[in-house]
Coordinates of C-alpha atoms and ligand atoms in Angstrom, one line a residue:
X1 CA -10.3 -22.6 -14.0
X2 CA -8.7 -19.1 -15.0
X3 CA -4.9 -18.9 -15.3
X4 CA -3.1 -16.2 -16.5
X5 CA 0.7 -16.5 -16.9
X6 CA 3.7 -14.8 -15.7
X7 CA 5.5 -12.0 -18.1
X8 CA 9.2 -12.9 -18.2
X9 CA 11.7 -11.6 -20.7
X10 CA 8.4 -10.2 -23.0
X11 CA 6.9 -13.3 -22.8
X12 CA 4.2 -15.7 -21.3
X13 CA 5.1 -18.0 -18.9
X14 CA 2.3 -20.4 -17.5
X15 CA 5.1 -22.1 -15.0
X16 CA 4.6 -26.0 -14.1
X17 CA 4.0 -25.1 -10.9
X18 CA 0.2 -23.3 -8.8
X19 CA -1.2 -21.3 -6.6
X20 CA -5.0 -21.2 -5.7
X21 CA -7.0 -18.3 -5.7
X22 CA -10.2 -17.7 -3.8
X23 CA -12.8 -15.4 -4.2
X24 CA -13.5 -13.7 -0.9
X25 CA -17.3 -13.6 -1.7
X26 CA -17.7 -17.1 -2.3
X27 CA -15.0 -19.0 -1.1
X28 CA -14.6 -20.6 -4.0
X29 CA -11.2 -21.4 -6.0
X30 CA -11.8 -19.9 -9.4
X31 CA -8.3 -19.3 -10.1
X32 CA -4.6 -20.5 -10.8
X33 CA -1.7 -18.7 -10.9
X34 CA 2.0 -20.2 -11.7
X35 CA 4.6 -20.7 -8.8
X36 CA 8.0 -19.6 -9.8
X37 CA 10.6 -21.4 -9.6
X38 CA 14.5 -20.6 -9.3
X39 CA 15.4 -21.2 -12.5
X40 CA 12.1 -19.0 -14.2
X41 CA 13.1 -16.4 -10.9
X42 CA 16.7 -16.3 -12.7
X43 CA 15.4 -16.1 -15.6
X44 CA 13.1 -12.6 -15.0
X45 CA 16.2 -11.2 -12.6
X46 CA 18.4 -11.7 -16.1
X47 CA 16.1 -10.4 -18.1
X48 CA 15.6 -7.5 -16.4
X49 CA 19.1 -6.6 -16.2
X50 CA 19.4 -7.3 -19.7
X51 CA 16.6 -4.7 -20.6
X52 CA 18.4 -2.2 -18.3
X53 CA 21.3 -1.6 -20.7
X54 CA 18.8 0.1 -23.4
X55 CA 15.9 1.3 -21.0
X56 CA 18.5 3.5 -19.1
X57 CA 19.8 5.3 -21.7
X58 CA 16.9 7.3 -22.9
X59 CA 14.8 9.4 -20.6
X60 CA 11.9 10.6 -23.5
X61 CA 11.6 7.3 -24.3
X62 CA 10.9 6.0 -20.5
X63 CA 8.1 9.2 -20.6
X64 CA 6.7 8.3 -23.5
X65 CA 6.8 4.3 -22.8
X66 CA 4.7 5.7 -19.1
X67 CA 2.8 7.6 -20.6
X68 CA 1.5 4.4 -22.7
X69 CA 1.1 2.3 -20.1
X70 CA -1.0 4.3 -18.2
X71 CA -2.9 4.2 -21.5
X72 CA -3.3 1.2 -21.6
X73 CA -4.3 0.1 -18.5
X74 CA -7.5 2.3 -18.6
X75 CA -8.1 1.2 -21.7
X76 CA -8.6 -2.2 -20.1
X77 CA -9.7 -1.0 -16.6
X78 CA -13.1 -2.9 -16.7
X79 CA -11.4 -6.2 -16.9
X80 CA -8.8 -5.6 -14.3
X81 CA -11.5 -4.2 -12.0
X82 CA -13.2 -7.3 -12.4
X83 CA -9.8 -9.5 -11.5
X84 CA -9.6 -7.2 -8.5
X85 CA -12.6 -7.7 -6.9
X86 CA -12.8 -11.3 -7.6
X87 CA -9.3 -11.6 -5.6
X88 CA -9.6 -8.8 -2.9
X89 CA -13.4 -8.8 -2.9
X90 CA -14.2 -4.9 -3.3
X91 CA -16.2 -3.1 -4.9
X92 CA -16.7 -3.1 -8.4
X93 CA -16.4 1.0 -8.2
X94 CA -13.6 0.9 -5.9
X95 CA -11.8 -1.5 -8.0
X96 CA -12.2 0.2 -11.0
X97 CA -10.8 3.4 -9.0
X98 CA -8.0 2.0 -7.9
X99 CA -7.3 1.1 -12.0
X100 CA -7.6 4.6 -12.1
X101 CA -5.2 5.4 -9.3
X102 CA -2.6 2.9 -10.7
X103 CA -2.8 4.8 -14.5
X104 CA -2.3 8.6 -12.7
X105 CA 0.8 6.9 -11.0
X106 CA 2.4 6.4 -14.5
X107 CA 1.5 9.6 -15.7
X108 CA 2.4 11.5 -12.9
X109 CA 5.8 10.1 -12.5
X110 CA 5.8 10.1 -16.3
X111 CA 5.6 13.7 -16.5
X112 CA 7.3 14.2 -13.5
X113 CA 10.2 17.1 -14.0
X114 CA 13.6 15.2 -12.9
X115 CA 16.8 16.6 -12.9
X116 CA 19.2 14.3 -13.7
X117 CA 22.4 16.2 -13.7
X118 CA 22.6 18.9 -11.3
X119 CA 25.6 21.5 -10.0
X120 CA 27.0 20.8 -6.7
X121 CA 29.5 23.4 -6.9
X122 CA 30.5 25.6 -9.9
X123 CA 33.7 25.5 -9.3
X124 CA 33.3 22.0 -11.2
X125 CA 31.0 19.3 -9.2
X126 CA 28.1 17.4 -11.0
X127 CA 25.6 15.6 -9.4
X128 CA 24.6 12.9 -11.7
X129 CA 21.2 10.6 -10.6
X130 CA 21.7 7.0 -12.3
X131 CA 19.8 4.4 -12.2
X132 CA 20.1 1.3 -9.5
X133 CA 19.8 -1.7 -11.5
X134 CA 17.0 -4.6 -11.4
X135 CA 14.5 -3.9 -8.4
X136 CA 12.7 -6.6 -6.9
X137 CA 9.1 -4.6 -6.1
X138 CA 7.1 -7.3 -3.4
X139 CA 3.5 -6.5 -2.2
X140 CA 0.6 -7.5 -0.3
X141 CA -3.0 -8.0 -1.2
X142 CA -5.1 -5.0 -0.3
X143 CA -4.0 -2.7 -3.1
X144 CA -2.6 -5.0 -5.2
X145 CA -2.1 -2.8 -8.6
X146 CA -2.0 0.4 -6.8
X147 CA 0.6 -0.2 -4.6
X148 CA 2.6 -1.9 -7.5
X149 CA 3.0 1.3 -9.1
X150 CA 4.4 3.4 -6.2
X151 CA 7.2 1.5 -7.1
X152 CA 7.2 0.5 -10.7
X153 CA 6.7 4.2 -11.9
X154 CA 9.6 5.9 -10.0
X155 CA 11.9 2.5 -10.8
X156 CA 11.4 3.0 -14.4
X157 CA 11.0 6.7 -14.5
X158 CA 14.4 6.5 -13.0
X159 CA 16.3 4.1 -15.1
X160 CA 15.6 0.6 -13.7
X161 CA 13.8 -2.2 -14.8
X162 CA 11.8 -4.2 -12.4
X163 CA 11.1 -7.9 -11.0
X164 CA 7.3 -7.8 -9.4
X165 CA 5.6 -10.0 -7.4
X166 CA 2.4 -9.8 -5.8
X167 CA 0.5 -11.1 -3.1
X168 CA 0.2 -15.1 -3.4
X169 CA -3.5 -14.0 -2.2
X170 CA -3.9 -11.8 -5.0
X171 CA -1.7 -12.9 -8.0
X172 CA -4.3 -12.2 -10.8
X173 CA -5.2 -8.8 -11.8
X174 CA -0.8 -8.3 -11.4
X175 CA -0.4 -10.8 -13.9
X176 CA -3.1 -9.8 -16.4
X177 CA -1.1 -6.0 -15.9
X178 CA 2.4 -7.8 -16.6
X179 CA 1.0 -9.0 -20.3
X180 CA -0.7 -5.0 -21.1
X181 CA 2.9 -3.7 -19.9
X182 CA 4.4 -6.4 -22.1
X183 CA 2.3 -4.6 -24.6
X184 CA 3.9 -1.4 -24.3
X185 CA 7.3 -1.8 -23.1
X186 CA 10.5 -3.4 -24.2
X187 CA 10.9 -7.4 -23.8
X188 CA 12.3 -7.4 -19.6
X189 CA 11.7 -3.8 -18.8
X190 CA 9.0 -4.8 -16.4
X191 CA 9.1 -9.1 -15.4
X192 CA 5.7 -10.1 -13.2
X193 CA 6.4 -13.4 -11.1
X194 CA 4.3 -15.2 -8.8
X195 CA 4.6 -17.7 -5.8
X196 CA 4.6 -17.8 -2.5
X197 CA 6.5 -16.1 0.5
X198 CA 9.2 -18.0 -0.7
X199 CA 9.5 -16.6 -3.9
X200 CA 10.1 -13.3 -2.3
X201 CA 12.4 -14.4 0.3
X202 CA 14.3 -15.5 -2.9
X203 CA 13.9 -11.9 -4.8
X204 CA 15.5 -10.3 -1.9
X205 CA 18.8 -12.1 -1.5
X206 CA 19.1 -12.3 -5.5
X207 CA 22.6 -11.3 -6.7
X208 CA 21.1 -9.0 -9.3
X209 CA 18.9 -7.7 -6.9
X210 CA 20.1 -4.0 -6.8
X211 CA 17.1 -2.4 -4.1
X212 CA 14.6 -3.9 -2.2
X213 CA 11.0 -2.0 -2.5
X214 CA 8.9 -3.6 0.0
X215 CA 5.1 -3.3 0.7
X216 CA 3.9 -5.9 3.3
X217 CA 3.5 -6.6 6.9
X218 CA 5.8 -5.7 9.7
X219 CA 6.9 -8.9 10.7
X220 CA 7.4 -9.8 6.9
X221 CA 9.3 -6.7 6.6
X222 CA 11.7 -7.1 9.4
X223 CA 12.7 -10.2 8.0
X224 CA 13.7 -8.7 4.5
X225 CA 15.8 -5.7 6.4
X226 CA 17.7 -8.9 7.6
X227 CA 17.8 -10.7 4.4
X228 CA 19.0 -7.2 2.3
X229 CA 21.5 -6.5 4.8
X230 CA 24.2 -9.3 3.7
X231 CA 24.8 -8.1 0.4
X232 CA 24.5 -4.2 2.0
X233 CA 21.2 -3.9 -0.2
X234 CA 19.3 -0.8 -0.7
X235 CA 15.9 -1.2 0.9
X236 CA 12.3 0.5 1.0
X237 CA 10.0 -0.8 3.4
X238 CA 6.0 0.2 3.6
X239 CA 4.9 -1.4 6.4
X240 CA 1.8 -2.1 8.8
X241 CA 0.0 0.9 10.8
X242 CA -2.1 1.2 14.0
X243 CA -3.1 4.7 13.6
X244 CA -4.7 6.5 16.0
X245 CA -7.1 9.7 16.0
X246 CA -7.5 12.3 18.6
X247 CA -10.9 13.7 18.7
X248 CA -10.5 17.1 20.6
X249 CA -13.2 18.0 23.2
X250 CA -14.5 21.1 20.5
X251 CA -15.2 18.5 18.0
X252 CA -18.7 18.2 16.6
X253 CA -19.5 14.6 16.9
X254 CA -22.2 14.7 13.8
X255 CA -19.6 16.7 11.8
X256 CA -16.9 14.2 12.2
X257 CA -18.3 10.9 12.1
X258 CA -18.5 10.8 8.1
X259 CA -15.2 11.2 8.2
X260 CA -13.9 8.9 11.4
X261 CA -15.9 6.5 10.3
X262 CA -14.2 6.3 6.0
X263 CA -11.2 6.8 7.3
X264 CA -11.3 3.8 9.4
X265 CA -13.5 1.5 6.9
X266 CA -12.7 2.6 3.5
X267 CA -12.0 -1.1 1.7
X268 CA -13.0 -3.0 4.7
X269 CA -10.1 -1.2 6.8
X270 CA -7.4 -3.2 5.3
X271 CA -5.4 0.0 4.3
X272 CA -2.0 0.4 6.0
X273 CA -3.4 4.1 6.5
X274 CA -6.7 3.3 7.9
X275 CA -7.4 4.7 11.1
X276 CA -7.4 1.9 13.5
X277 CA -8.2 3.5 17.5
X278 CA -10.0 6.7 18.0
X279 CA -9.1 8.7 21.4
X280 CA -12.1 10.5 22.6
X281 CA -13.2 12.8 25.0
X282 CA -15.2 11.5 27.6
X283 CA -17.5 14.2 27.4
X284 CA -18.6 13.3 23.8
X285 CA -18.3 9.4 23.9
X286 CA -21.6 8.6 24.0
X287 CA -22.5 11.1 21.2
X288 CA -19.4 10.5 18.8
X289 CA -20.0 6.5 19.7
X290 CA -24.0 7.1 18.4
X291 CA -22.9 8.7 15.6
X292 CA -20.7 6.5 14.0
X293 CA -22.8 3.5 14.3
X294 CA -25.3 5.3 12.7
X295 CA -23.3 5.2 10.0
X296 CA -22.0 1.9 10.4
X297 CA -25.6 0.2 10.9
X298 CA -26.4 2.4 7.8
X299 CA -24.3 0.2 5.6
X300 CA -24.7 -2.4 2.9
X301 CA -22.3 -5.2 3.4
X302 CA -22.4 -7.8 0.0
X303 CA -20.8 -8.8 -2.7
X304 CA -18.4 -6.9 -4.8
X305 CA -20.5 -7.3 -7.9
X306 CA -23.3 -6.6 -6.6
X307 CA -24.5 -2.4 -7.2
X308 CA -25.8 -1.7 -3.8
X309 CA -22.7 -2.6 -2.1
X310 CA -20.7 -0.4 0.4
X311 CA -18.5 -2.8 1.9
X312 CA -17.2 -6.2 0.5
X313 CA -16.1 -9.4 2.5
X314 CA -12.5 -9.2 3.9
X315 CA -10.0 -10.4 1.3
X316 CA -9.4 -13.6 2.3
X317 CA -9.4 -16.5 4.7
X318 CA -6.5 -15.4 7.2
X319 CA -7.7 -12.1 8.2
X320 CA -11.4 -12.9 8.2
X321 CA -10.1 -15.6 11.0
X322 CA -7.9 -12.9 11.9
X323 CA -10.0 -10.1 12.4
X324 CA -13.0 -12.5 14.1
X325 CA -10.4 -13.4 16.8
X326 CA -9.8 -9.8 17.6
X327 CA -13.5 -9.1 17.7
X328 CA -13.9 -12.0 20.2
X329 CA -11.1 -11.7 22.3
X330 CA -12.1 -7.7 22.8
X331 CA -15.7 -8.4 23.3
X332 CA -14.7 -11.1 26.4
X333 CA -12.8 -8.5 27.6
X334 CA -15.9 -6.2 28.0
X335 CA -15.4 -4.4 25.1
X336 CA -19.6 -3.8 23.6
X337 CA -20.4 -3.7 19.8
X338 CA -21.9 -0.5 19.5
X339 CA -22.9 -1.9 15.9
X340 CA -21.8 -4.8 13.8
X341 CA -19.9 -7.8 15.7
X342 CA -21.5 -9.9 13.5
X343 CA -20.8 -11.9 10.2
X344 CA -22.9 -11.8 7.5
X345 CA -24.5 -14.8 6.1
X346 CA -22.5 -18.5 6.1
X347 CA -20.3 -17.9 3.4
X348 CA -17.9 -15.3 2.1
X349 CA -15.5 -13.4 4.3
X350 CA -18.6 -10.8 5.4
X351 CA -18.1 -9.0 8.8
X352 CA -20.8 -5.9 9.4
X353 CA -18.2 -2.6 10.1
X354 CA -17.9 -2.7 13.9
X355 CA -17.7 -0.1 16.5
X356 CA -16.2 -0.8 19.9
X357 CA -17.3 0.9 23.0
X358 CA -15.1 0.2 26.7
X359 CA -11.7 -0.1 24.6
X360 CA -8.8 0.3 26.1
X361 CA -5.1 -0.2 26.1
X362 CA -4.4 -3.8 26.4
X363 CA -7.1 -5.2 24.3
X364 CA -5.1 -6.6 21.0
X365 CA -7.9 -4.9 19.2
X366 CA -5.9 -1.4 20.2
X367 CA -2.4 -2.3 20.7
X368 CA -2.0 -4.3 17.3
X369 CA -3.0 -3.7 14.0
X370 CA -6.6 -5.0 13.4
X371 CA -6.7 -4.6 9.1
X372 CA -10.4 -5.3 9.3
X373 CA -13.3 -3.4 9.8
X374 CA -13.1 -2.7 14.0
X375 CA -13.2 0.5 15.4
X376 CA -12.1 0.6 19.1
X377 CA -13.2 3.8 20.8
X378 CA -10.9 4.3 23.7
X379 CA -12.2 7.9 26.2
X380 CA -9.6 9.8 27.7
X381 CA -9.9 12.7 30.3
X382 CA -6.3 14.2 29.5
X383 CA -5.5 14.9 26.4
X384 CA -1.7 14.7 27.4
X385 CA -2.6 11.2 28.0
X386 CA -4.3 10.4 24.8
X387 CA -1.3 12.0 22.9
X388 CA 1.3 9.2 25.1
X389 CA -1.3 6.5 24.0
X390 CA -1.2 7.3 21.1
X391 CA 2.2 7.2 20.7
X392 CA 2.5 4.3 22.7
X393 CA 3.3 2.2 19.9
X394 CA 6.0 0.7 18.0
X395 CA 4.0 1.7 14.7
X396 CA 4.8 5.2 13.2
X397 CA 2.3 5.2 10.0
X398 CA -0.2 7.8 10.5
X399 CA -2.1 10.1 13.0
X400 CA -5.0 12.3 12.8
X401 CA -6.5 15.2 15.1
X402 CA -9.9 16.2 15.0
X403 CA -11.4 19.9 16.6
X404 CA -12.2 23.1 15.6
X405 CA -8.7 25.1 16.6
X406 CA -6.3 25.3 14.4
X407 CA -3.2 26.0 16.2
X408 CA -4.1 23.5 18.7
X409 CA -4.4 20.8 15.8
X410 CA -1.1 21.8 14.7
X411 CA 0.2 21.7 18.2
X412 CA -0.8 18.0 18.9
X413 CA 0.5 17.4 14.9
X414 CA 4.1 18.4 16.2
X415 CA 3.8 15.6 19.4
X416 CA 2.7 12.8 17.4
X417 CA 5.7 10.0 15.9
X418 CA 4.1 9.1 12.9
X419 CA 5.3 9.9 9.1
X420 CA 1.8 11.2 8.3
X421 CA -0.5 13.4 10.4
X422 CA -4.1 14.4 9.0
X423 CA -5.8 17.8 10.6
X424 CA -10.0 16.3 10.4
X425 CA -9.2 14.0 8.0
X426 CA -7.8 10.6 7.8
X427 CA -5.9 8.2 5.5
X428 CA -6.7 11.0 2.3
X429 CA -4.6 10.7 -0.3
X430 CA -4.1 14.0 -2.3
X431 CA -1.8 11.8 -5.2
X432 CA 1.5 10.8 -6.1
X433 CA 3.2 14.3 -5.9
X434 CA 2.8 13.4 -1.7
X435 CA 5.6 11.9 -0.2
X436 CA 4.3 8.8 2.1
X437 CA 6.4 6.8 4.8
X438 CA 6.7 5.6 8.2
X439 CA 8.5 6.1 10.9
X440 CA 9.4 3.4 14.1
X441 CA 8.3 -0.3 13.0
X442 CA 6.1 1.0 10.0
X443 CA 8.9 1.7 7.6
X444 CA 12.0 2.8 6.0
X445 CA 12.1 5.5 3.3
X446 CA 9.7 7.1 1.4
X447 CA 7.3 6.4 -1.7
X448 CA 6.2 8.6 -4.4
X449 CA 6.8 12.8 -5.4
X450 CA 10.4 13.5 -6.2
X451 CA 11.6 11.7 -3.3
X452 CA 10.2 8.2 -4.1
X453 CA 12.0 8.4 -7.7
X454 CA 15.4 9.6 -5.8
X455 CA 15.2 6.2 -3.5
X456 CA 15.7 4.7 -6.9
X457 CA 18.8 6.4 -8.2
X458 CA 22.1 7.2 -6.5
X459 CA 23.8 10.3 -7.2
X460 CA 27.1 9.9 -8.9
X461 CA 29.6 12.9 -7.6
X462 CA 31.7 13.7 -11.2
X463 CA 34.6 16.4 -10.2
X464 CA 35.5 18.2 -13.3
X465 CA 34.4 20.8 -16.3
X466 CA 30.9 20.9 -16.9
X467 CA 29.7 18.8 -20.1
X468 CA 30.3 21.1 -22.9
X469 CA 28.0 19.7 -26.0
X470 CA 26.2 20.6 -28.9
X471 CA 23.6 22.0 -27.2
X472 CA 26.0 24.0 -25.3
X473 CA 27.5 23.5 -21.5
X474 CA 25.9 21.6 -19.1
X475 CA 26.4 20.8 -15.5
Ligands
NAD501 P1 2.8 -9.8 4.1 O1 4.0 -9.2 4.7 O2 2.3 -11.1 4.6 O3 3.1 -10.0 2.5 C1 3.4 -9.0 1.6 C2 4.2 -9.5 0.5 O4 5.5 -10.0 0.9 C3 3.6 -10.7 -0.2 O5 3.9 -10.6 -1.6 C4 4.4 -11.9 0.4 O6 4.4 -13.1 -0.4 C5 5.8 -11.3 0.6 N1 6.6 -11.9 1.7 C6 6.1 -12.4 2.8 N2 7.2 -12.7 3.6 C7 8.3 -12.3 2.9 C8 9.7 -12.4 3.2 N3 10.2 -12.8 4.4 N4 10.6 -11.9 2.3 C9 10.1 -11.4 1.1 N5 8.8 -11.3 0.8 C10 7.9 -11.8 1.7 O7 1.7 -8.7 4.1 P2 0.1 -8.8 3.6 O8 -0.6 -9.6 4.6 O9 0.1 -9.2 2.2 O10 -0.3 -7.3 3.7 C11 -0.9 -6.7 4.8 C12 0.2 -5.8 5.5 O11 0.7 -4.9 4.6 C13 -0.5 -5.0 6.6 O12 0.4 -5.0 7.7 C14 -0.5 -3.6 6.0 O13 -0.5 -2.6 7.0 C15 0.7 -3.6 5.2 N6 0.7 -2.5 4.2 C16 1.5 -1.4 4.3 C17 1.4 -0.4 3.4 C18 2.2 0.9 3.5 O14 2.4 1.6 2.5 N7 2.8 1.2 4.6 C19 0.5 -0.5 2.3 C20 -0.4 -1.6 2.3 C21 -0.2 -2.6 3.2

């Protein structure tokens, strides 16, 4: 059985306590990872505040300690690919992409032109960015080393040092990154824990605990903005999505399918961005409909490891049962399969990418978030009326319009309550220079460009001269 152990103050920890993993393709448990406990949680908040004295002293350092980290991770991306799709069940490709992704993180925010003292006034005001402290970083299991550097990268760009826990789901390819950081950073800069929900409930009320960054689900996050607020906490929260597309009556239904369809089943559709209910005209439902299960029925559906994959099995247990319930309950509601709606073989968390025909409002497969691979297809005669639908939600995440006018994609943009709004195109991610948050019951804050490391610093006001130093005056 593979364990890999926590990285706490520098070191290993194997912990006396376990998790199981399972691989999503097999069903089997191939894996343990520790369960922290209080006193080893203590013992990674203290370190990390310890290793905040140094780390925020020295900016070139914390680039050039990035800039090796990123180097090291591709340097081992083939073996963290391989933990990633063992836990989360993707592809190989997509796993060893999303390596990729995590490494151009670090180097972006490595590079990243910050200024840390700027002038409020000339008449003598500084504006000075300091670090926050120790940041718990929590997240879930769809992106797990991704999504751990939207927040470790600016935190340490920044100043801070960080206590990371990932998904109890998806504990293994974190904890193989928390020994390469140990590599390359000082002893506590970065301190990987695992465990279950409970170990993050813990994180968040720590009293070293200076910010809360927060990737999870909604109802997960609501219950950290209550847990921050009694010590008045800083918090970021990424939370779930149910984001819907309009597809405008001068869409071309063979010209927008390729891209309805990835933006909705890219890694299975468990991505907070994935689009999750199309609005369509119902002059070109039955063609846009065709379409895309051509491309769904089109599809390999297999294992991870396997070459001629598209699509893996869901990640795990709870949203395969999840997802399977949404399917059923939409299809006795007369929703049709227009293709999938079935699982593949009798083991592993397989589902064939599934379009819905006769959706509508009221159907949990369009008013929640599904985080599977369902696409509801809901017609509308109004588009005023697809725009309230669509809004209609307490989700804010993202939105996309699809047509051929500009202005009037722009136009329906500017009506839509949702922190991200594509123009044909859906869930793309141009990099880490783009700001990404949500608004209503998705999220509080931002992530990544400047903006995501500000969330990490708070800007001391100093009244007086400028610095006057060898180099000569500065704000
Ligand atoms: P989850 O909320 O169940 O768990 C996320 C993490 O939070 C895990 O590490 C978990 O152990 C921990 N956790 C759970 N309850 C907690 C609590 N009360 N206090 C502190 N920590 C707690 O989410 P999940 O099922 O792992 O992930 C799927 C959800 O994440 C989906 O809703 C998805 O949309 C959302 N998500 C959002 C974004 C975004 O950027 N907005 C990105 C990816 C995923």
């Amino acid at each position: 059985m593979k364990r890999i152990p926590m990285t706490i103050a520098g070191r290993d920890v194997p912990g006396s306590e376990a998790i199981e993993v399972v691989d999503p393709a097999t069903e089997q448990v191939w894996a343990e990872a520790p369960a922290a406990t209080a006193a080893e949680l203590d013992e990674a908040f203290g370190s990390a505040a310890d290793a905040g004295r140094t780390w925020r002293l020295d900016d070139a350092a914390r680039q050039k300690a990035l800039h090796g980290v990123a180097d090291v991770l591709l340097r081992n991306t083939d073996e963290l690919a391989q933990l990633l799709t063992s836990e989360v069940g993707k592809t190989l490709a997509d796993s060893a992409m999303e390596v990729k992704t995590t490494a151009a993180w670090f180097t972006y925010y490595a590079d990243l032109d910050v200024a840390w003292r700027e002038v409020i006034d000339p008449a003598g005001v500084t504006g000075i960015r300091e670090p926050l402290g120790v940041v718990a970083a929590i997240t879930p299991w769809n992106f797990p080393l991704a999504l751990a550097s939207w927040k470790l990268a600016p935190a340490l760009r920044a100043g801070n040092t960080v206590v990371l826990k990932p998904s109890p789901y998806t504990p293994m390819a974190t904890l193989r990154m928390g020994q390469l950081l140990a590599e390359v950073l000082p002893q506590g800069v970065v301190n990987v824990v695992t465990g279950g929900d409970d170990v993050g409930v813990a994180m968040t009320t720590h009293p070293l605990t200076a910010k809360v960054s927060f990737t999870g689900s909604v109802q997960a996050g609501r219950s950290v903005n209550a847990a921050v607020a009694s010590n008045l906490t800083p918090v970021t929260l990424e939370l779930g999505g149910n984001d819907p597309a309009i597809v405008l009556d001068d869409a071309d239904p063979a010209a927008v399918a390729q891209g309805l369809f990835w933006g909705a089943f890219y890694n299975n559709g468990q991505v907070c961005g994935a689009l999750k209910r199309i609005y369509v005209p119902e002059s070109l439902y039955p063609q846009l409909a065709e379409q895309l299960a051509g491309v769904a029925d089109a599809l390999v559906v297999g294992n991870g490891t396997d070459p001629g994959t598209h699509l893996g099995p869901l990640a795990n247990r709870m949203q395969f049962e999840r997802v399977q319930s949404l399917l059923e309950s939409a299809l006795a509601d007369g929703a049709q399969a227009r293709a999938g709606g079935v699982r593949v073989g009798d083991r592993g968390f397989f589902l064939r990418p599934t379009i819905l025909t006769e959706a509508h409002a009221g159907q949990a497969v369009v008013d929640e978030e599904q985080f599977g691979p369902l696409l509801p297809l809901v017609p509308y005669r109004d588009v005023d009326d697809a725009v309230r639908q669509a809004n209609d939600t307490t989700f804010g995440l993202g939105a996309s319009v699809w047509g051929g006018d500009s202005a009037r994609l722009h136009d329906i943009a500017g009506q839509l309550d949702t922190g991200t709004v594509w123009l044909n195109a859906h869930a793309a991610n141009n990099g880490p220079h783009v700001p990404f948050g949500g608004r209503k019951w998705s999220g509080l804050g931002v992530e990544n460009g400047l903006v995501g490391l500000h969330s990490f610093t708070q800007q001391k006001i100093v009244y007086g001269p400028a610095l006057d130093t060898a180099e000569g005056i500065v704000p």
